[in-house]
Amino acid sequence: MADPHETPAAHGADATHATTSAEHGSGGGGVPQFQFEHWGGQIAYLLVLFVITYVLISRVFAPRLRKVIDDRAATITGALDTAKQVQAEAEDQARAAASEVGEARAQAQRVAAEARAKASAEAAEKSAAADAETGAKIAEAEARIAAMRESAMANVGAIAEDAAKAIVEKLTGKTATAAELKAAGGIA
Amino acid sequence: MASPLEQFEIHKLVDFPDVTLPLVGHVDLAFTNSHLAMTIVFVAIVAFLSAVTSKAQVVPGRLQTIGEGVFGMIDNLTESMLGHEGRKYFPFVFTIFLLILGMNLLGMMLTFTATSQLAITVTFALLTFGLVMIIGVVKNGFGFLKLFWPMGAPLVMRPAVGLIELISFFLRPLTLSLRLFGNMMGGHVALKVFAGFVASAAIGSLGLIIGPPVGLVSMAMVVALTALEFLVAFLQAFVFAILTCIYLNDVVNLDHAH
C-alpha cells in the first residue's frame, strides 16, 4: 500500500478515487489500474512476450500439430482404403466361392437326374419285358382254355345226341338214326 | 480488512532505472508482479505447447489430446469465420487466446490477474485493431472504405448507417479492452468482497448474531463465484478470440461480404 503514495503524479481522477477509497479506510490510492506510470513497462513487456509467443506458435508449434493431425488423417484414410480393398477382395472371394458352390450343385443335380433317368429307363424295360412274358402266358392260357371249351362243347353235342336217342327210344320205342339226331341237334 | 482493489496494485519486485521517453513521457521501468504473472503465463504456454508437440504421436496421449482440443477449437473458429484464409491468421488468434486464457486462469490461482490491468487489455485490443487496420488497408487499399458504405441499406440511409458503422468501428478497441478488463476486475472484486465478509465473520468482528449467517452465505457466494469466475476466465478469452476473428473477417473477406 506504499506505492501509490510514493508516486505523487496523481491525476485528477486518481485524487477523487483516493478520497473515496480513503473513506472506506483502506488508504488506497484510487483504482490501481489508472496509475499510468506503470503502463509503459507492462505494455512493452506484453508486446515482447506476444511477439515471441506468436513466432513460436506460427513457426514451431502450429506446424508440428498440423503435421501430426495431417498424419493422422492420412493414416486413417490409408487404413480405410486398405480395409475397403480387403473387403472388396473378400467379397470377390465370396462371390467366387458362391459360384463354385452353384456349379457343384448344378453338376450334382445333373448327375442325379441322369441316374434317375437311367434307373427309370431300366425299370421301364424290365416291366415291359415282364409285361410281355405275362402277356404270352395269358395268351397261351387263353388258347388252352379255348381248346378245352371247344372239346367240351363237342362232348356236349355227343351227350345231347345220346340223350335224345335215349329219350326217343323210351317215348317211341324206335331207334332214331344218327342223321335224324343230327338234324334235331341242328334245330335245337 | 484490505481494500478489494489492493489486488490490482502493481508492486515492483526488481526496480530498474526509470527512463523518460520523448513522446511517452516518464516510464517506470521495473520488473513488477504484473511482469511476473505475464512471465509465468508465457512460460506455462511455451512449456505446455512444447510438451504437447515435442513427442506428438498419431495416436495422442492425454496431454496431446488436450492440446489438440484447444488447437482444434481455435483452428475451427478461424476456419469457419475466415474461410480458407483462416490458417494464415490462426497463429495470431491462437496467441491472443492462449495469453488471455493463461492470464485469466492464473488470476484464479495467484493474487494477481494480469488481464484485470487496463494496460494489458488495451494492448491486446490495439494489437487486434492495428492488425485489422493494416490488413484492411494493405489488402483493399481505398476499397477499405467500402466497410463503411453499407450496400445493403437504401441509398438515402447509407450516409447515416455508414457514420454509425464508422463510429462503431473505432469504438472496437475500447469495447474489446473494457469488456475483458471489466469482467476480470469485477469478478475479482466481488470475490474479494465476499471473502472479506467471511474473514470478518470468522474473527468475530461482525458480532455473534449476524456474523455466522453472513459468513456462511458469503462463503457459499465465494464458492459459487469461484466456479463462475473459472467459466468467465475461459469465456472471455474465447469471446476475445471470436471477436478478433469477426473483425479480421470484415477486412479479409471484404469483397465477398459486402
Coordinates of C-alpha atoms in Angstrom, one line a residue:
Chain A
M1 CA 0.0 0.0 0.0
A2 CA 3.0 2.2 -0.1
D3 CA 3.5 2.6 -3.9
P4 CA 0.6 5.0 -4.6
H5 CA 1.9 7.5 -2.1
E6 CA 5.4 7.3 -3.4
T7 CA 4.2 8.4 -6.8
P8 CA 2.8 11.8 -6.4
A9 CA 1.9 12.0 -10.1
A10 CA -1.8 11.9 -9.0
H11 CA -4.2 12.7 -11.8
G12 CA -7.5 14.4 -11.1
A13 CA -9.4 11.2 -11.4
D14 CA -7.0 9.4 -9.1
A15 CA -7.4 12.1 -6.5
T16 CA -11.1 11.7 -6.3
H17 CA -10.8 7.9 -6.2
A18 CA -8.2 8.3 -3.5
T19 CA -10.7 10.3 -1.3
T20 CA -13.5 7.7 -1.9
S21 CA -11.1 4.9 -1.1
A22 CA -9.8 6.7 1.9
E23 CA -13.4 7.0 3.2
H24 CA -13.5 3.2 3.2
G25 CA -10.5 3.2 5.5
S26 CA -8.3 1.3 3.1
G27 CA -5.8 4.1 2.4
G28 CA -5.6 3.1 -1.3
G29 CA -4.6 5.5 -4.0
G30 CA -7.5 5.1 -6.3
V31 CA -8.1 2.4 -8.9
P32 CA -4.6 1.0 -9.3
Q33 CA -5.1 0.3 -13.0
F34 CA -5.2 4.0 -13.7
Q35 CA -1.7 4.7 -12.4
F36 CA -0.4 5.4 -15.8
E37 CA 3.3 5.3 -14.9
H38 CA 3.1 1.5 -14.8
W39 CA 1.6 1.2 -18.2
G40 CA 4.7 1.6 -20.3
G41 CA 6.6 -1.2 -18.7
Q42 CA 3.7 -3.6 -18.8
I43 CA 2.8 -2.8 -22.4
A44 CA 6.3 -3.1 -23.7
Y45 CA 6.8 -6.4 -21.8
L46 CA 3.5 -7.8 -23.1
L47 CA 4.4 -6.8 -26.7
V48 CA 7.7 -8.6 -26.4
L49 CA 6.1 -11.8 -25.0
F50 CA 3.3 -11.6 -27.6
V51 CA 5.8 -11.4 -30.4
I52 CA 7.9 -14.3 -29.0
T53 CA 4.7 -16.4 -28.5
Y54 CA 3.4 -15.6 -31.9
V55 CA 6.7 -16.6 -33.6
L56 CA 6.9 -19.8 -31.6
I57 CA 3.4 -20.8 -32.4
S58 CA 3.5 -19.9 -36.1
R59 CA 6.9 -21.3 -36.7
V60 CA 7.1 -24.3 -34.4
F61 CA 4.0 -25.4 -32.6
A62 CA 1.3 -24.9 -35.2
P63 CA 3.2 -26.7 -38.0
R64 CA 4.1 -29.6 -35.6
L65 CA 0.5 -30.0 -34.6
R66 CA -0.8 -29.7 -38.1
K67 CA 1.7 -32.3 -39.3
V68 CA 0.5 -34.7 -36.6
I69 CA -3.1 -34.0 -37.4
D70 CA -2.5 -34.4 -41.2
D71 CA -0.5 -37.6 -40.5
R72 CA -3.4 -39.0 -38.5
A73 CA -5.9 -38.1 -41.3
A74 CA -3.6 -39.8 -43.8
T75 CA -3.3 -42.8 -41.6
I76 CA -7.0 -43.1 -41.1
T77 CA -7.6 -42.6 -44.8
G78 CA -5.0 -45.2 -45.7
A79 CA -6.4 -47.7 -43.2
L80 CA -9.9 -47.1 -44.5
D81 CA -8.7 -47.6 -48.1
T82 CA -6.9 -50.8 -47.1
A83 CA -10.0 -52.0 -45.3
K84 CA -12.1 -51.3 -48.3
Q85 CA -9.7 -53.1 -50.6
V86 CA -9.6 -56.1 -48.2
Q87 CA -13.4 -56.1 -48.0
A88 CA -13.7 -56.0 -51.8
E89 CA -11.2 -58.9 -52.1
A90 CA -13.2 -60.9 -49.5
E91 CA -16.4 -60.1 -51.4
D92 CA -14.8 -61.3 -54.7
Q93 CA -13.7 -64.5 -53.0
A94 CA -17.1 -65.0 -51.5
R95 CA -18.7 -64.5 -54.9
A96 CA -16.2 -67.0 -56.5
A97 CA -17.0 -69.5 -53.8
A98 CA -20.7 -69.0 -54.2
S99 CA -20.4 -69.5 -58.0
E100 CA -18.3 -72.7 -57.4
V101 CA -20.9 -74.0 -55.0
G102 CA -23.6 -73.2 -57.5
E103 CA -21.7 -75.0 -60.2
A104 CA -21.2 -78.0 -58.0
R105 CA -24.8 -78.1 -57.1
A106 CA -25.8 -77.9 -60.8
Q107 CA -23.5 -80.8 -61.6
A108 CA -24.8 -82.8 -58.7
Q109 CA -28.3 -82.2 -59.9
R110 CA -27.3 -83.2 -63.4
V111 CA -25.7 -86.4 -62.2
A112 CA -28.7 -87.2 -60.1
A113 CA -31.1 -86.5 -63.0
E114 CA -29.0 -88.8 -65.2
A115 CA -29.0 -91.5 -62.6
R116 CA -32.7 -91.1 -62.2
A117 CA -33.4 -91.3 -65.9
K118 CA -31.2 -94.3 -66.3
A119 CA -32.9 -96.1 -63.4
S120 CA -36.4 -95.3 -64.6
A121 CA -35.4 -96.5 -68.2
E122 CA -34.2 -99.8 -66.7
A123 CA -37.3 -100.1 -64.7
A124 CA -39.5 -99.5 -67.7
E125 CA -37.5 -102.0 -69.7
K126 CA -37.8 -104.6 -67.0
S127 CA -41.5 -104.0 -66.6
A128 CA -42.0 -104.1 -70.4
A129 CA -40.2 -107.5 -70.5
A130 CA -42.3 -108.8 -67.6
D131 CA -45.5 -107.5 -69.3
A132 CA -44.6 -109.3 -72.5
E133 CA -43.9 -112.5 -70.7
T134 CA -47.1 -112.3 -68.7
G135 CA -49.0 -111.4 -71.9
A136 CA -47.5 -114.5 -73.6
K137 CA -48.5 -116.7 -70.7
I138 CA -52.0 -115.2 -70.6
A139 CA -52.4 -115.8 -74.4
E140 CA -51.2 -119.4 -74.0
A141 CA -53.6 -120.0 -71.2
E142 CA -56.5 -118.4 -73.1
A143 CA -55.7 -120.7 -76.1
R144 CA -55.7 -123.7 -73.8
I145 CA -59.0 -122.6 -72.3
A146 CA -60.4 -122.1 -75.7
A147 CA -59.3 -125.6 -76.9
M148 CA -60.7 -127.1 -73.7
R149 CA -64.0 -125.2 -74.2
E150 CA -64.2 -126.5 -77.9
S151 CA -63.6 -130.1 -76.9
A152 CA -66.1 -129.7 -74.1
M153 CA -68.7 -128.2 -76.5
A154 CA -68.0 -131.1 -78.8
N155 CA -68.7 -133.6 -76.0
V156 CA -71.8 -131.7 -75.1
G157 CA -73.1 -132.4 -78.7
A158 CA -72.4 -136.1 -78.4
I159 CA -74.0 -136.2 -74.9
A160 CA -77.1 -134.4 -76.2
E161 CA -77.4 -136.8 -79.2
D162 CA -77.1 -139.8 -76.8
A163 CA -79.7 -138.3 -74.5
A164 CA -82.0 -137.5 -77.4
K165 CA -81.6 -141.1 -78.7
A166 CA -82.4 -142.5 -75.3
I167 CA -85.4 -140.2 -74.9
V168 CA -86.7 -141.0 -78.4
E169 CA -86.3 -144.8 -77.7
K170 CA -88.2 -144.5 -74.4
L171 CA -91.0 -142.5 -75.9
T172 CA -91.4 -144.1 -79.3
G173 CA -89.7 -147.5 -79.0
K174 CA -87.8 -146.8 -82.2
T175 CA -84.2 -146.1 -82.6
A176 CA -83.5 -142.8 -84.1
T177 CA -80.9 -142.7 -86.8
A178 CA -77.8 -140.7 -86.5
A179 CA -78.9 -138.4 -89.4
E180 CA -82.2 -137.6 -87.6
L181 CA -80.4 -136.9 -84.4
K182 CA -78.1 -134.6 -86.2
A183 CA -80.9 -132.7 -87.8
A184 CA -82.6 -132.4 -84.4
G185 CA -79.4 -131.1 -82.8
G186 CA -79.2 -128.5 -85.6
I187 CA -82.8 -127.4 -84.9
A188 CA -82.2 -127.2 -81.2
Chain B
M1 CA -9.6 -5.5 6.1
A2 CA -7.8 -4.6 3.0
S3 CA -9.5 -2.8 0.1
P4 CA -10.8 -5.1 -2.6
L5 CA -8.8 -3.0 -5.1
E6 CA -5.5 -3.9 -3.4
Q7 CA -5.1 -7.0 -5.5
F8 CA -4.8 -4.8 -8.6
E9 CA -1.9 -2.8 -7.3
I10 CA 1.4 -3.0 -9.1
H11 CA 4.4 -3.8 -6.9
K12 CA 8.0 -3.5 -8.0
L13 CA 9.8 -6.7 -7.5
V14 CA 13.1 -5.6 -9.2
D15 CA 13.5 -1.9 -10.0
F16 CA 15.4 -0.6 -12.9
P17 CA 16.4 3.0 -13.6
D18 CA 13.4 4.9 -14.9
V19 CA 13.6 6.5 -18.4
T20 CA 11.9 9.5 -19.9
L21 CA 10.9 9.0 -23.5
P22 CA 10.3 11.9 -25.8
L23 CA 6.7 11.1 -26.7
V24 CA 5.6 8.8 -23.9
G25 CA 7.0 10.7 -21.0
H26 CA 8.1 9.2 -17.7
V27 CA 8.3 5.4 -17.8
D28 CA 8.7 3.5 -14.7
L29 CA 11.0 0.6 -15.6
A30 CA 10.7 -2.3 -13.2
F31 CA 10.0 -6.0 -13.0
T32 CA 6.7 -5.9 -11.2
N33 CA 4.2 -8.5 -10.1
S34 CA 2.4 -7.9 -13.4
H35 CA 5.5 -8.8 -15.3
L36 CA 5.9 -11.9 -13.1
A37 CA 2.4 -13.0 -13.9
M38 CA 2.9 -12.5 -17.6
T39 CA 6.2 -14.4 -17.4
I40 CA 4.6 -17.3 -15.7
V41 CA 1.8 -17.4 -18.3
F42 CA 4.3 -17.2 -21.1
V43 CA 6.5 -19.9 -19.7
A44 CA 3.4 -22.1 -19.0
I45 CA 2.2 -21.7 -22.6
V46 CA 5.5 -22.5 -24.1
A47 CA 6.0 -25.4 -21.7
F48 CA 2.5 -26.7 -22.5
L49 CA 2.8 -26.4 -26.2
S50 CA 6.3 -28.0 -26.1
A51 CA 5.1 -30.9 -24.1
V52 CA 2.2 -31.3 -26.5
T53 CA 4.1 -31.1 -29.7
S54 CA 7.6 -32.4 -28.9
K55 CA 6.5 -36.1 -28.7
A56 CA 3.4 -35.7 -30.8
Q57 CA 2.1 -39.0 -32.0
V58 CA -0.5 -40.1 -34.4
V59 CA -2.4 -41.8 -31.6
P60 CA -2.4 -39.0 -29.0
G61 CA -1.8 -39.3 -25.3
R62 CA -3.8 -37.4 -22.6
L63 CA -1.8 -34.2 -22.8
Q64 CA -1.7 -34.2 -26.5
T65 CA -5.5 -34.7 -26.6
I66 CA -6.0 -31.5 -24.5
G67 CA -3.5 -29.6 -26.6
E68 CA -5.1 -30.7 -29.9
G69 CA -8.5 -29.9 -28.4
V70 CA -7.5 -26.3 -27.7
F71 CA -5.7 -26.1 -31.0
G72 CA -8.7 -27.5 -32.9
M73 CA -11.1 -25.2 -31.2
I74 CA -9.3 -22.1 -32.4
D75 CA -8.5 -23.7 -35.7
N76 CA -12.2 -24.4 -36.4
L77 CA -13.0 -20.9 -35.3
T78 CA -10.7 -19.2 -37.7
E79 CA -11.5 -21.7 -40.5
S80 CA -15.3 -21.2 -40.1
M81 CA -15.1 -17.4 -39.8
L82 CA -12.3 -16.5 -42.2
G83 CA -12.7 -19.4 -44.7
H84 CA -9.6 -20.7 -46.4
E85 CA -7.6 -17.7 -45.3
G86 CA -8.2 -18.8 -41.7
R87 CA -4.9 -20.7 -41.4
K88 CA -2.9 -17.5 -42.2
Y89 CA -4.4 -15.7 -39.2
F90 CA -4.7 -18.7 -36.9
P91 CA -1.3 -18.1 -35.1
F92 CA -2.4 -14.5 -34.2
V93 CA -5.8 -15.6 -32.8
F94 CA -4.3 -18.6 -31.1
T95 CA -1.6 -16.4 -29.4
I96 CA -4.1 -13.9 -28.2
F97 CA -6.4 -16.6 -27.0
L98 CA -3.7 -18.5 -25.1
L99 CA -2.2 -15.4 -23.5
I100 CA -5.6 -14.1 -22.3
L101 CA -6.8 -17.5 -21.2
G102 CA -3.5 -18.1 -19.3
M103 CA -3.6 -14.7 -17.6
N104 CA -7.3 -15.2 -16.7
L105 CA -6.7 -18.7 -15.2
L106 CA -3.5 -17.6 -13.5
G107 CA -5.6 -14.9 -11.8
M108 CA -7.7 -17.7 -10.3
M109 CA -4.6 -19.2 -8.7
L110 CA -2.5 -16.2 -7.8
T111 CA -3.4 -12.9 -6.2
F112 CA -2.6 -11.0 -9.3
T113 CA -4.6 -11.1 -12.6
A114 CA -2.8 -9.5 -15.5
T115 CA -5.9 -9.2 -17.6
S116 CA -7.5 -7.0 -14.9
Q117 CA -4.9 -4.4 -15.8
L118 CA -6.4 -2.0 -18.3
A119 CA -2.9 -1.5 -19.8
I120 CA -2.8 -5.2 -20.7
T121 CA -6.3 -5.4 -22.2
V122 CA -5.8 -2.1 -24.1
T123 CA -2.6 -3.6 -25.6
F124 CA -4.5 -6.8 -26.7
A125 CA -7.3 -4.7 -28.2
L126 CA -4.9 -2.4 -30.0
L127 CA -3.0 -5.3 -31.4
T128 CA -6.2 -6.7 -32.9
F129 CA -7.4 -3.3 -34.0
G130 CA -4.0 -2.5 -35.5
L131 CA -3.8 -5.8 -37.4
V132 CA -7.4 -5.2 -38.7
M133 CA -6.4 -1.7 -39.9
I134 CA -3.2 -2.9 -41.5
I135 CA -4.8 -5.8 -43.3
G136 CA -7.7 -3.7 -44.3
V137 CA -5.5 -1.0 -46.0
V138 CA -2.9 -3.4 -47.4
K139 CA -5.4 -5.9 -48.8
N140 CA -8.1 -3.5 -50.0
G141 CA -6.4 -0.1 -50.4
F142 CA -9.1 2.6 -50.7
G143 CA -11.6 -0.3 -51.0
F144 CA -11.2 -0.5 -47.2
L145 CA -13.7 2.4 -47.0
K146 CA -16.4 0.2 -48.5
L147 CA -16.6 -1.3 -45.0
F148 CA -18.4 2.0 -44.0
W149 CA -20.6 2.2 -47.1
P150 CA -23.3 -0.4 -46.5
M151 CA -24.5 -1.6 -49.9
G152 CA -27.4 -3.4 -48.3
A153 CA -29.0 -0.3 -47.0
P154 CA -31.3 2.1 -49.1
L155 CA -29.3 4.9 -50.7
V156 CA -30.7 7.6 -48.5
M157 CA -29.9 5.7 -45.4
R158 CA -26.3 4.9 -46.4
P159 CA -24.6 8.0 -45.0
A160 CA -26.3 7.7 -41.7
V161 CA -25.7 4.0 -41.4
G162 CA -22.1 4.5 -42.7
L163 CA -21.5 7.0 -40.0
I164 CA -22.7 4.6 -37.3
E165 CA -20.5 1.9 -38.8
L166 CA -17.5 4.2 -38.7
I167 CA -18.1 5.1 -35.1
S168 CA -18.7 1.6 -34.0
F169 CA -15.5 0.5 -35.9
F170 CA -13.4 2.9 -34.0
L171 CA -15.1 2.0 -30.7
R172 CA -14.0 -1.6 -31.2
P173 CA -10.7 -1.3 -29.3
L174 CA -12.5 0.4 -26.5
T175 CA -15.2 -2.3 -26.2
L176 CA -12.7 -5.1 -26.6
S177 CA -10.4 -3.8 -23.9
L178 CA -13.2 -2.7 -21.5
R179 CA -15.1 -6.0 -21.8
L180 CA -12.2 -8.1 -20.7
F181 CA -11.0 -5.6 -18.2
G182 CA -14.4 -5.1 -16.6
N183 CA -15.2 -8.8 -16.4
M184 CA -11.9 -9.8 -14.8
M185 CA -11.8 -6.8 -12.4
G186 CA -15.4 -7.1 -11.4
G187 CA -15.3 -10.8 -10.8
H188 CA -12.2 -10.5 -8.6
V189 CA -13.5 -7.5 -6.7
A190 CA -16.7 -9.5 -6.0
L191 CA -14.7 -12.5 -4.9
K192 CA -12.6 -10.3 -2.6
V193 CA -15.6 -8.6 -1.0
F194 CA -17.3 -11.8 -0.2
A195 CA -14.1 -13.4 1.0
G196 CA -13.6 -10.3 3.2
F197 CA -17.0 -10.8 4.8
V198 CA -16.1 -14.4 5.5
A199 CA -12.9 -13.3 7.2
S200 CA -14.7 -10.6 9.2
A201 CA -17.2 -13.1 10.4
A202 CA -14.6 -15.6 11.2
I203 CA -12.7 -13.3 13.5
G204 CA -16.0 -12.2 15.1
S205 CA -15.9 -8.6 14.1
L206 CA -19.5 -8.8 12.7
G207 CA -20.8 -9.8 16.1
L208 CA -22.1 -13.2 17.3
I209 CA -25.7 -12.7 16.0
I210 CA -25.3 -11.6 12.4
G211 CA -21.8 -12.8 12.0
P212 CA -22.3 -16.6 11.4
P213 CA -25.2 -16.3 8.9
V214 CA -23.4 -13.6 6.9
G215 CA -20.2 -15.7 7.0
L216 CA -22.0 -18.8 5.8
V217 CA -23.8 -17.0 3.0
S218 CA -20.7 -15.2 1.9
M219 CA -18.7 -18.5 1.9
A220 CA -21.4 -20.0 -0.4
M221 CA -21.1 -16.9 -2.6
V222 CA -17.3 -17.3 -2.7
V223 CA -17.6 -20.9 -3.8
A224 CA -20.2 -20.1 -6.4
L225 CA -18.3 -17.1 -7.7
T226 CA -15.1 -19.0 -7.9
A227 CA -16.8 -21.6 -10.2
L228 CA -18.4 -18.7 -12.2
E229 CA -15.0 -17.0 -12.5
F230 CA -13.4 -20.1 -14.0
L231 CA -16.1 -20.1 -16.6
V232 CA -15.7 -16.3 -17.2
A233 CA -11.9 -16.8 -17.5
F234 CA -12.4 -19.2 -20.3
L235 CA -15.4 -17.4 -21.8
Q236 CA -13.8 -14.0 -22.0
A237 CA -10.7 -15.4 -23.7
F238 CA -12.9 -17.2 -26.2
V239 CA -15.1 -14.1 -26.8
F240 CA -11.9 -12.1 -27.4
A241 CA -10.8 -14.7 -30.0
I242 CA -14.2 -14.8 -31.7
L243 CA -14.4 -11.0 -31.9
T244 CA -10.9 -10.9 -33.3
C245 CA -12.0 -13.4 -36.0
I246 CA -15.1 -11.3 -36.7
Y247 CA -13.1 -8.1 -37.1
L248 CA -10.5 -9.8 -39.2
N249 CA -13.2 -11.3 -41.4
D250 CA -14.5 -7.8 -42.1
V251 CA -11.3 -6.8 -43.8
V252 CA -10.0 -10.2 -45.1
N253 CA -13.2 -11.1 -46.9
L254 CA -14.3 -7.5 -47.6
D255 CA -15.2 -8.2 -51.3
H256 CA -17.3 -11.3 -50.5
A257 CA -19.3 -10.0 -47.6
H258 CA -20.4 -6.6 -48.8

